[in-house]
Amino acid sequence: MNPLSRAVDAAIAWWCHAVLYVTLSVVFLILSINVVLRYVAGTSLAWASELPELMFPWMIMAGVVLAAQHGSHIAVVLLTQKLGAARRWVLAAGSLVVVALYLGLAWTAWPVFEIAADERSPIMQVPGSVSVGCLLLGFVMLAIVTLCRLPQIWRGEAHDEIGADA
């Protein structure tokens, strides 16, 4: 992987790890405080169920991007192992198709993002575009991660890593 690809890949990984740590910590803290309040004071925080709902999609998408970086997402290893020398071409072409599909999903999510900006959550009044934005950003990051991995796939390194992990 060239230095630019490595830097972009590392920045995406850092961002996704940060999102995971923050969202998991905040959701755990909010839910814990709400449980204590419920049992001790017989009350709860009104927004305590809404914030985890807003954070959950970000947590999931960050995990999906990290899984794609580590080759832990869905892979058809059995079929590609039987291809022999053509494997490199098939995997590279498949990666380009995947990039196009991710970018197509991001393009399709943009109008939904704009529409959802007008909707507000009932208690906290957070725009609906916050949740849709994670999909949009996640699809773009998945396309970038796949492009960063393309040289490894072409050299046959990424496939060997996936096979070794399985």
Short mmCIF file of N, CA and C in Angstrom, two decimals:
data_model
loop_
_atom_site.label_atom_id
_atom_site.label_comp_id
_atom_site.label_asym_id
_atom_site.label_seq_id
_atom_site.Cartn_x
_atom_site.Cartn_y
_atom_site.Cartn_z
N MET A 1 0.85 -1.17 0.00
CA MET A 1 0.00 0.00 0.00
C MET A 1 0.90 1.24 0.00
N ASN A 2 0.63 2.20 -0.87
CA ASN A 2 1.47 3.39 -0.93
C ASN A 2 1.20 4.29 0.27
N PRO A 3 2.08 5.24 0.54
CA PRO A 3 1.95 6.07 1.75
C PRO A 3 0.64 6.86 1.84
N LEU A 4 0.17 7.37 0.70
CA LEU A 4 -1.08 8.12 0.72
C LEU A 4 -2.26 7.21 1.07
N SER A 5 -2.32 6.05 0.44
CA SER A 5 -3.39 5.09 0.75
C SER A 5 -3.32 4.66 2.21
N ARG A 6 -2.10 4.43 2.68
CA ARG A 6 -1.92 4.01 4.08
C ARG A 6 -2.40 5.11 5.03
N ALA A 7 -2.09 6.37 4.71
CA ALA A 7 -2.50 7.50 5.56
C ALA A 7 -4.01 7.67 5.57
N VAL A 8 -4.62 7.57 4.39
CA VAL A 8 -6.08 7.69 4.29
C VAL A 8 -6.74 6.54 5.05
N ASP A 9 -6.23 5.34 4.84
CA ASP A 9 -6.76 4.16 5.52
C ASP A 9 -6.64 4.29 7.03
N ALA A 10 -5.48 4.78 7.50
CA ALA A 10 -5.27 4.97 8.94
C ALA A 10 -6.18 6.05 9.51
N ALA A 11 -6.40 7.12 8.76
CA ALA A 11 -7.29 8.19 9.21
C ALA A 11 -8.73 7.68 9.33
N ILE A 12 -9.16 6.89 8.36
CA ILE A 12 -10.50 6.32 8.42
C ILE A 12 -10.62 5.37 9.60
N ALA A 13 -9.60 4.55 9.82
CA ALA A 13 -9.62 3.62 10.96
C ALA A 13 -9.66 4.39 12.27
N TRP A 14 -8.85 5.44 12.39
CA TRP A 14 -8.84 6.25 13.62
C TRP A 14 -10.21 6.85 13.88
N TRP A 15 -10.81 7.42 12.84
CA TRP A 15 -12.12 8.05 12.98
C TRP A 15 -13.18 7.02 13.39
N CYS A 16 -13.16 5.86 12.76
CA CYS A 16 -14.14 4.82 13.09
C CYS A 16 -13.95 4.30 14.51
N HIS A 17 -12.70 4.12 14.93
CA HIS A 17 -12.46 3.70 16.31
C HIS A 17 -12.96 4.76 17.29
N ALA A 18 -12.70 6.03 16.99
CA ALA A 18 -13.17 7.11 17.86
C ALA A 18 -14.69 7.11 17.96
N VAL A 19 -15.36 6.94 16.83
CA VAL A 19 -16.83 6.89 16.83
C VAL A 19 -17.31 5.71 17.68
N LEU A 20 -16.69 4.56 17.50
CA LEU A 20 -17.09 3.39 18.30
C LEU A 20 -16.89 3.61 19.79
N TYR A 21 -15.73 4.12 20.18
CA TYR A 21 -15.46 4.34 21.60
C TYR A 21 -16.41 5.36 22.21
N VAL A 22 -16.63 6.46 21.50
CA VAL A 22 -17.51 7.50 22.03
C VAL A 22 -18.95 7.01 22.11
N THR A 23 -19.45 6.43 21.03
CA THR A 23 -20.85 6.00 21.03
C THR A 23 -21.11 4.90 22.06
N LEU A 24 -20.23 3.92 22.12
CA LEU A 24 -20.42 2.84 23.11
C LEU A 24 -20.36 3.38 24.53
N SER A 25 -19.43 4.26 24.80
CA SER A 25 -19.29 4.82 26.14
C SER A 25 -20.50 5.67 26.52
N VAL A 26 -20.91 6.54 25.62
CA VAL A 26 -22.05 7.42 25.91
C VAL A 26 -23.34 6.62 26.06
N VAL A 27 -23.57 5.68 25.18
CA VAL A 27 -24.79 4.86 25.28
C VAL A 27 -24.80 4.08 26.58
N PHE A 28 -23.68 3.47 26.93
CA PHE A 28 -23.60 2.72 28.19
C PHE A 28 -23.84 3.64 29.38
N LEU A 29 -23.22 4.81 29.38
CA LEU A 29 -23.36 5.75 30.48
C LEU A 29 -24.81 6.24 30.62
N ILE A 30 -25.41 6.61 29.52
CA ILE A 30 -26.79 7.10 29.55
C ILE A 30 -27.74 6.03 30.04
N LEU A 31 -27.61 4.83 29.50
CA LEU A 31 -28.51 3.75 29.90
C LEU A 31 -28.29 3.37 31.37
N SER A 32 -27.04 3.39 31.82
CA SER A 32 -26.76 3.08 33.23
C SER A 32 -27.36 4.13 34.16
N ILE A 33 -27.17 5.39 33.83
CA ILE A 33 -27.74 6.47 34.65
C ILE A 33 -29.26 6.37 34.67
N ASN A 34 -29.84 6.07 33.53
CA ASN A 34 -31.30 5.97 33.46
C ASN A 34 -31.82 4.81 34.31
N VAL A 35 -31.12 3.69 34.30
CA VAL A 35 -31.53 2.55 35.12
C VAL A 35 -31.44 2.91 36.61
N VAL A 36 -30.34 3.54 37.01
CA VAL A 36 -30.19 3.94 38.41
C VAL A 36 -31.29 4.92 38.81
N LEU A 37 -31.57 5.90 37.97
CA LEU A 37 -32.64 6.86 38.27
C LEU A 37 -34.00 6.18 38.39
N ARG A 38 -34.24 5.21 37.54
CA ARG A 38 -35.51 4.51 37.56
C ARG A 38 -35.72 3.75 38.87
N TYR A 39 -34.66 3.07 39.33
CA TYR A 39 -34.79 2.27 40.55
C TYR A 39 -34.67 3.09 41.82
N VAL A 40 -33.85 4.13 41.81
CA VAL A 40 -33.63 4.92 43.01
C VAL A 40 -34.69 6.01 43.18
N ALA A 41 -34.96 6.74 42.11
CA ALA A 41 -35.86 7.89 42.21
C ALA A 41 -37.23 7.65 41.58
N GLY A 42 -37.40 6.55 40.89
CA GLY A 42 -38.68 6.28 40.22
C GLY A 42 -38.95 7.18 39.03
N THR A 43 -37.91 7.77 38.50
CA THR A 43 -38.04 8.65 37.34
C THR A 43 -36.97 8.29 36.32
N SER A 44 -36.97 8.94 35.19
CA SER A 44 -35.94 8.70 34.18
C SER A 44 -35.73 9.96 33.36
N LEU A 45 -34.65 9.96 32.63
CA LEU A 45 -34.36 11.07 31.75
C LEU A 45 -35.21 10.94 30.48
N ALA A 46 -35.88 12.00 30.10
CA ALA A 46 -36.79 11.94 28.96
C ALA A 46 -36.05 11.63 27.66
N TRP A 47 -34.85 12.14 27.53
CA TRP A 47 -34.09 12.00 26.30
C TRP A 47 -33.21 10.75 26.29
N ALA A 48 -33.26 9.97 27.37
CA ALA A 48 -32.33 8.84 27.52
C ALA A 48 -32.55 7.72 26.49
N SER A 49 -33.71 7.63 25.92
CA SER A 49 -33.91 6.62 24.89
C SER A 49 -33.66 7.18 23.50
N GLU A 50 -33.79 8.49 23.36
CA GLU A 50 -33.62 9.10 22.04
C GLU A 50 -32.16 9.21 21.62
N LEU A 51 -31.28 9.58 22.51
CA LEU A 51 -29.87 9.75 22.15
C LEU A 51 -29.22 8.43 21.70
N PRO A 52 -29.43 7.31 22.41
CA PRO A 52 -28.87 6.05 21.89
C PRO A 52 -29.40 5.68 20.50
N GLU A 53 -30.66 6.00 20.25
CA GLU A 53 -31.22 5.73 18.92
C GLU A 53 -30.50 6.54 17.84
N LEU A 54 -30.12 7.77 18.18
CA LEU A 54 -29.40 8.61 17.22
C LEU A 54 -27.95 8.16 17.04
N MET A 55 -27.36 7.60 18.08
CA MET A 55 -25.97 7.20 18.04
C MET A 55 -25.76 5.80 17.46
N PHE A 56 -26.77 4.96 17.56
CA PHE A 56 -26.65 3.57 17.14
C PHE A 56 -26.24 3.43 15.67
N PRO A 57 -26.86 4.14 14.72
CA PRO A 57 -26.43 3.99 13.32
C PRO A 57 -24.97 4.36 13.09
N TRP A 58 -24.47 5.36 13.82
CA TRP A 58 -23.07 5.74 13.70
C TRP A 58 -22.16 4.63 14.18
N MET A 59 -22.56 3.99 15.27
CA MET A 59 -21.78 2.89 15.82
C MET A 59 -21.73 1.72 14.83
N ILE A 60 -22.86 1.40 14.26
CA ILE A 60 -22.94 0.28 13.31
C ILE A 60 -22.12 0.57 12.06
N MET A 61 -22.27 1.76 11.51
CA MET A 61 -21.54 2.07 10.27
C MET A 61 -20.04 2.11 10.51
N ALA A 62 -19.60 2.62 11.66
CA ALA A 62 -18.17 2.61 11.97
C ALA A 62 -17.66 1.17 12.05
N GLY A 63 -18.45 0.28 12.63
CA GLY A 63 -18.07 -1.13 12.69
C GLY A 63 -18.00 -1.78 11.33
N VAL A 64 -18.92 -1.42 10.45
CA VAL A 64 -18.94 -1.97 9.09
C VAL A 64 -17.68 -1.55 8.34
N VAL A 65 -17.32 -0.28 8.46
CA VAL A 65 -16.12 0.22 7.76
C VAL A 65 -14.87 -0.47 8.31
N LEU A 66 -14.77 -0.63 9.63
CA LEU A 66 -13.62 -1.32 10.21
C LEU A 66 -13.57 -2.78 9.77
N ALA A 67 -14.73 -3.42 9.69
CA ALA A 67 -14.77 -4.81 9.22
C ALA A 67 -14.28 -4.90 7.78
N ALA A 68 -14.66 -3.93 6.95
CA ALA A 68 -14.20 -3.92 5.56
C ALA A 68 -12.69 -3.72 5.49
N GLN A 69 -12.15 -2.90 6.38
CA GLN A 69 -10.70 -2.68 6.39
C GLN A 69 -9.94 -3.95 6.77
N HIS A 70 -10.51 -4.74 7.63
CA HIS A 70 -9.83 -5.94 8.10
C HIS A 70 -10.18 -7.19 7.29
N GLY A 71 -10.97 -7.01 6.25
CA GLY A 71 -11.36 -8.16 5.44
C GLY A 71 -12.28 -9.10 6.16
N SER A 72 -12.98 -8.60 7.17
CA SER A 72 -13.88 -9.44 7.96
C SER A 72 -15.32 -9.34 7.49
N HIS A 73 -15.53 -8.69 6.39
CA HIS A 73 -16.86 -8.61 5.84
C HIS A 73 -17.10 -9.83 4.94
N ILE A 74 -18.21 -9.85 4.27
CA ILE A 74 -18.57 -11.01 3.45
C ILE A 74 -17.56 -11.15 2.31
N ALA A 75 -16.97 -12.32 2.19
CA ALA A 75 -16.02 -12.60 1.11
C ALA A 75 -16.29 -13.99 0.57
N VAL A 76 -16.18 -14.14 -0.74
CA VAL A 76 -16.41 -15.43 -1.37
C VAL A 76 -15.05 -16.06 -1.64
N VAL A 77 -14.48 -16.67 -0.61
CA VAL A 77 -13.14 -17.23 -0.70
C VAL A 77 -13.13 -18.54 -1.48
N LEU A 78 -14.12 -19.36 -1.27
CA LEU A 78 -14.16 -20.66 -1.91
C LEU A 78 -14.15 -20.53 -3.44
N LEU A 79 -14.98 -19.65 -3.96
CA LEU A 79 -15.06 -19.46 -5.40
C LEU A 79 -13.75 -18.88 -5.96
N THR A 80 -13.21 -17.88 -5.28
CA THR A 80 -12.01 -17.24 -5.80
C THR A 80 -10.78 -18.14 -5.72
N GLN A 81 -10.75 -19.07 -4.80
CA GLN A 81 -9.62 -19.99 -4.72
C GLN A 81 -9.59 -20.93 -5.91
N LYS A 82 -10.75 -21.23 -6.48
CA LYS A 82 -10.82 -22.14 -7.62
C LYS A 82 -10.53 -21.45 -8.95
N LEU A 83 -10.40 -20.13 -8.94
CA LEU A 83 -10.19 -19.40 -10.19
C LEU A 83 -8.75 -19.45 -10.68
N GLY A 84 -7.81 -19.70 -9.82
CA GLY A 84 -6.41 -19.76 -10.22
C GLY A 84 -5.86 -18.40 -10.58
N ALA A 85 -5.22 -18.30 -11.76
CA ALA A 85 -4.56 -17.05 -12.16
C ALA A 85 -5.55 -15.93 -12.44
N ALA A 86 -6.76 -16.27 -12.83
CA ALA A 86 -7.77 -15.25 -13.13
C ALA A 86 -8.31 -14.60 -11.86
N ARG A 87 -7.95 -15.15 -10.72
CA ARG A 87 -8.47 -14.65 -9.43
C ARG A 87 -8.20 -13.16 -9.26
N ARG A 88 -7.01 -12.74 -9.61
CA ARG A 88 -6.62 -11.34 -9.43
C ARG A 88 -7.53 -10.41 -10.24
N TRP A 89 -7.80 -10.80 -11.48
CA TRP A 89 -8.67 -9.98 -12.33
C TRP A 89 -10.09 -9.94 -11.78
N VAL A 90 -10.59 -11.09 -11.37
CA VAL A 90 -11.96 -11.17 -10.86
C VAL A 90 -12.11 -10.35 -9.59
N LEU A 91 -11.16 -10.47 -8.67
CA LEU A 91 -11.24 -9.72 -7.42
C LEU A 91 -11.09 -8.22 -7.65
N ALA A 92 -10.20 -7.82 -8.55
CA ALA A 92 -10.02 -6.40 -8.86
C ALA A 92 -11.28 -5.84 -9.51
N ALA A 93 -11.83 -6.56 -10.47
CA ALA A 93 -13.06 -6.11 -11.13
C ALA A 93 -14.21 -6.07 -10.12
N GLY A 94 -14.29 -7.07 -9.27
CA GLY A 94 -15.32 -7.09 -8.24
C GLY A 94 -15.18 -5.92 -7.29
N SER A 95 -13.95 -5.57 -6.95
CA SER A 95 -13.72 -4.43 -6.07
C SER A 95 -14.18 -3.13 -6.72
N LEU A 96 -13.91 -2.99 -8.01
CA LEU A 96 -14.36 -1.79 -8.71
C LEU A 96 -15.88 -1.71 -8.79
N VAL A 97 -16.52 -2.85 -8.97
CA VAL A 97 -17.99 -2.89 -8.96
C VAL A 97 -18.50 -2.49 -7.57
N VAL A 98 -17.85 -3.00 -6.52
CA VAL A 98 -18.25 -2.66 -5.15
C VAL A 98 -18.08 -1.16 -4.90
N VAL A 99 -16.98 -0.58 -5.37
CA VAL A 99 -16.77 0.87 -5.23
C VAL A 99 -17.90 1.63 -5.92
N ALA A 100 -18.23 1.22 -7.13
CA ALA A 100 -19.31 1.89 -7.87
C ALA A 100 -20.64 1.75 -7.13
N LEU A 101 -20.89 0.59 -6.56
CA LEU A 101 -22.15 0.40 -5.82
C LEU A 101 -22.19 1.25 -4.55
N TYR A 102 -21.09 1.31 -3.82
CA TYR A 102 -21.04 2.16 -2.62
C TYR A 102 -21.25 3.62 -2.98
N LEU A 103 -20.59 4.08 -4.04
CA LEU A 103 -20.78 5.47 -4.46
C LEU A 103 -22.20 5.71 -4.95
N GLY A 104 -22.78 4.71 -5.61
CA GLY A 104 -24.19 4.82 -6.01
C GLY A 104 -25.12 4.91 -4.81
N LEU A 105 -24.84 4.14 -3.78
CA LEU A 105 -25.64 4.23 -2.56
C LEU A 105 -25.48 5.59 -1.89
N ALA A 106 -24.27 6.12 -1.89
CA ALA A 106 -24.04 7.46 -1.32
C ALA A 106 -24.80 8.51 -2.12
N TRP A 107 -24.75 8.39 -3.43
CA TRP A 107 -25.46 9.33 -4.31
C TRP A 107 -26.97 9.26 -4.05
N THR A 108 -27.48 8.06 -3.86
CA THR A 108 -28.90 7.87 -3.60
C THR A 108 -29.28 8.37 -2.21
N ALA A 109 -28.37 8.29 -1.26
CA ALA A 109 -28.65 8.74 0.11
C ALA A 109 -28.69 10.26 0.22
N TRP A 110 -28.05 10.96 -0.72
CA TRP A 110 -28.00 12.42 -0.62
C TRP A 110 -29.39 13.07 -0.60
N PRO A 111 -30.32 12.73 -1.53
CA PRO A 111 -31.66 13.35 -1.45
C PRO A 111 -32.39 12.99 -0.14
N VAL A 112 -32.18 11.79 0.34
CA VAL A 112 -32.79 11.39 1.61
C VAL A 112 -32.21 12.22 2.74
N PHE A 113 -30.91 12.48 2.68
CA PHE A 113 -30.23 13.33 3.66
C PHE A 113 -30.86 14.73 3.69
N GLU A 114 -31.10 15.29 2.50
CA GLU A 114 -31.70 16.63 2.43
C GLU A 114 -33.13 16.64 2.96
N ILE A 115 -33.90 15.61 2.65
CA ILE A 115 -35.28 15.53 3.12
C ILE A 115 -35.31 15.35 4.64
N ALA A 116 -34.44 14.48 5.14
CA ALA A 116 -34.43 14.18 6.57
C ALA A 116 -33.97 15.38 7.40
N ALA A 117 -33.30 16.34 6.78
CA ALA A 117 -32.84 17.53 7.52
C ALA A 117 -34.01 18.33 8.07
N ASP A 118 -35.17 18.21 7.44
CA ASP A 118 -36.36 18.94 7.91
C ASP A 118 -37.05 18.25 9.07
N GLU A 119 -36.82 16.96 9.23
CA GLU A 119 -37.45 16.22 10.32
C GLU A 119 -36.63 16.40 11.59
N ARG A 120 -37.31 16.46 12.72
CA ARG A 120 -36.64 16.63 14.01
C ARG A 120 -37.06 15.52 14.95
N SER A 121 -36.13 15.10 15.81
CA SER A 121 -36.47 14.10 16.82
C SER A 121 -37.41 14.75 17.84
N PRO A 122 -38.29 13.96 18.44
CA PRO A 122 -39.34 14.55 19.28
C PRO A 122 -38.84 15.33 20.51
N ILE A 123 -37.85 14.83 21.19
CA ILE A 123 -37.44 15.45 22.45
C ILE A 123 -36.25 16.39 22.26
N MET A 124 -35.20 15.90 21.64
CA MET A 124 -33.96 16.67 21.52
C MET A 124 -33.94 17.60 20.30
N GLN A 125 -34.89 17.44 19.39
CA GLN A 125 -34.99 18.25 18.18
C GLN A 125 -33.75 18.16 17.29
N VAL A 126 -33.15 16.97 17.24
CA VAL A 126 -32.00 16.73 16.38
C VAL A 126 -32.51 16.44 14.97
N PRO A 127 -31.91 17.04 13.94
CA PRO A 127 -32.37 16.77 12.57
C PRO A 127 -32.20 15.29 12.20
N GLY A 128 -33.13 14.78 11.42
CA GLY A 128 -33.06 13.40 10.96
C GLY A 128 -31.87 13.15 10.06
N SER A 129 -31.31 14.21 9.52
CA SER A 129 -30.15 14.07 8.65
C SER A 129 -28.92 13.58 9.41
N VAL A 130 -28.93 13.65 10.73
CA VAL A 130 -27.80 13.13 11.52
C VAL A 130 -27.68 11.62 11.34
N SER A 131 -28.80 10.94 11.37
CA SER A 131 -28.77 9.48 11.18
C SER A 131 -28.51 9.11 9.74
N VAL A 132 -29.13 9.81 8.81
CA VAL A 132 -28.92 9.51 7.39
C VAL A 132 -27.50 9.88 6.99
N GLY A 133 -26.94 10.89 7.61
CA GLY A 133 -25.57 11.32 7.30
C GLY A 133 -24.55 10.23 7.56
N CYS A 134 -24.80 9.40 8.58
CA CYS A 134 -23.85 8.32 8.84
C CYS A 134 -23.84 7.32 7.70
N LEU A 135 -24.99 7.07 7.09
CA LEU A 135 -25.03 6.18 5.93
C LEU A 135 -24.27 6.78 4.76
N LEU A 136 -24.53 8.03 4.50
CA LEU A 136 -23.86 8.72 3.41
C LEU A 136 -22.35 8.70 3.60
N LEU A 137 -21.90 9.09 4.77
CA LEU A 137 -20.47 9.10 5.06
C LEU A 137 -19.89 7.69 5.06
N GLY A 138 -20.63 6.75 5.61
CA GLY A 138 -20.17 5.36 5.65
C GLY A 138 -19.98 4.76 4.27
N PHE A 139 -20.91 5.02 3.37
CA PHE A 139 -20.79 4.50 2.00
C PHE A 139 -19.57 5.08 1.30
N VAL A 140 -19.33 6.38 1.49
CA VAL A 140 -18.16 7.01 0.88
C VAL A 140 -16.88 6.41 1.47
N MET A 141 -16.85 6.24 2.80
CA MET A 141 -15.65 5.66 3.42
C MET A 141 -15.44 4.21 2.97
N LEU A 142 -16.51 3.45 2.79
CA LEU A 142 -16.37 2.08 2.30
C LEU A 142 -15.79 2.07 0.89
N ALA A 143 -16.21 3.01 0.05
CA ALA A 143 -15.66 3.09 -1.31
C ALA A 143 -14.18 3.44 -1.25
N ILE A 144 -13.81 4.37 -0.38
CA ILE A 144 -12.40 4.76 -0.26
C ILE A 144 -11.56 3.61 0.27
N VAL A 145 -12.07 2.92 1.28
CA VAL A 145 -11.34 1.77 1.85
C VAL A 145 -11.14 0.70 0.78
N THR A 146 -12.16 0.44 0.00
CA THR A 146 -12.05 -0.56 -1.06
C THR A 146 -11.02 -0.13 -2.11
N LEU A 147 -11.01 1.14 -2.47
CA LEU A 147 -10.01 1.64 -3.41
C LEU A 147 -8.59 1.55 -2.83
N CYS A 148 -8.46 1.83 -1.54
CA CYS A 148 -7.14 1.73 -0.90
C CYS A 148 -6.64 0.30 -0.90
N ARG A 149 -7.53 -0.67 -0.85
CA ARG A 149 -7.16 -2.08 -0.82
C ARG A 149 -6.93 -2.66 -2.22
N LEU A 150 -7.31 -1.93 -3.24
CA LEU A 150 -7.21 -2.44 -4.61
C LEU A 150 -5.79 -2.85 -5.01
N PRO A 151 -4.75 -2.08 -4.69
CA PRO A 151 -3.39 -2.55 -5.04
C PRO A 151 -3.02 -3.87 -4.36
N GLN A 152 -3.44 -4.05 -3.12
CA GLN A 152 -3.18 -5.32 -2.43
C GLN A 152 -3.91 -6.47 -3.11
N ILE A 153 -5.13 -6.21 -3.51
CA ILE A 153 -5.91 -7.24 -4.20
C ILE A 153 -5.23 -7.60 -5.52
N TRP A 154 -4.77 -6.59 -6.24
CA TRP A 154 -4.12 -6.82 -7.53
C TRP A 154 -2.86 -7.65 -7.38
N ARG A 155 -2.09 -7.40 -6.30
CA ARG A 155 -0.87 -8.17 -6.06
C ARG A 155 -1.16 -9.53 -5.45
N GLY A 156 -2.39 -9.77 -5.05
CA GLY A 156 -2.76 -11.04 -4.46
C GLY A 156 -2.54 -11.10 -2.96
N GLU A 157 -2.14 -10.00 -2.34
CA GLU A 157 -1.88 -9.97 -0.91
C GLU A 157 -3.14 -9.98 -0.08
N ALA A 158 -4.14 -9.21 -0.48
CA ALA A 158 -5.36 -9.10 0.31
C ALA A 158 -6.09 -10.44 0.36
N HIS A 159 -6.07 -11.16 -0.76
CA HIS A 159 -6.75 -12.45 -0.79
C HIS A 159 -6.08 -13.44 0.13
N ASP A 160 -4.74 -13.42 0.17
CA ASP A 160 -4.02 -14.32 1.04
C ASP A 160 -4.30 -14.02 2.51
N GLU A 161 -4.43 -12.71 2.84
CA GLU A 161 -4.76 -12.34 4.22
C GLU A 161 -6.14 -12.84 4.59
N ILE A 162 -7.10 -12.69 3.68
CA ILE A 162 -8.45 -13.14 3.96
C ILE A 162 -8.45 -14.66 4.13
N GLY A 163 -7.74 -15.34 3.27
CA GLY A 163 -7.68 -16.81 3.37
C GLY A 163 -7.02 -17.25 4.66
N ALA A 164 -5.98 -16.51 5.09
CA ALA A 164 -5.29 -16.86 6.33
C ALA A 164 -6.17 -16.59 7.54
N ASP A 165 -6.99 -15.53 7.49
CA ASP A 165 -7.88 -15.23 8.61
C ASP A 165 -9.00 -16.25 8.73
N ALA A 166 -9.45 -16.77 7.58
CA ALA A 166 -10.56 -17.72 7.60
C ALA A 166 -10.03 -19.04 8.06
#
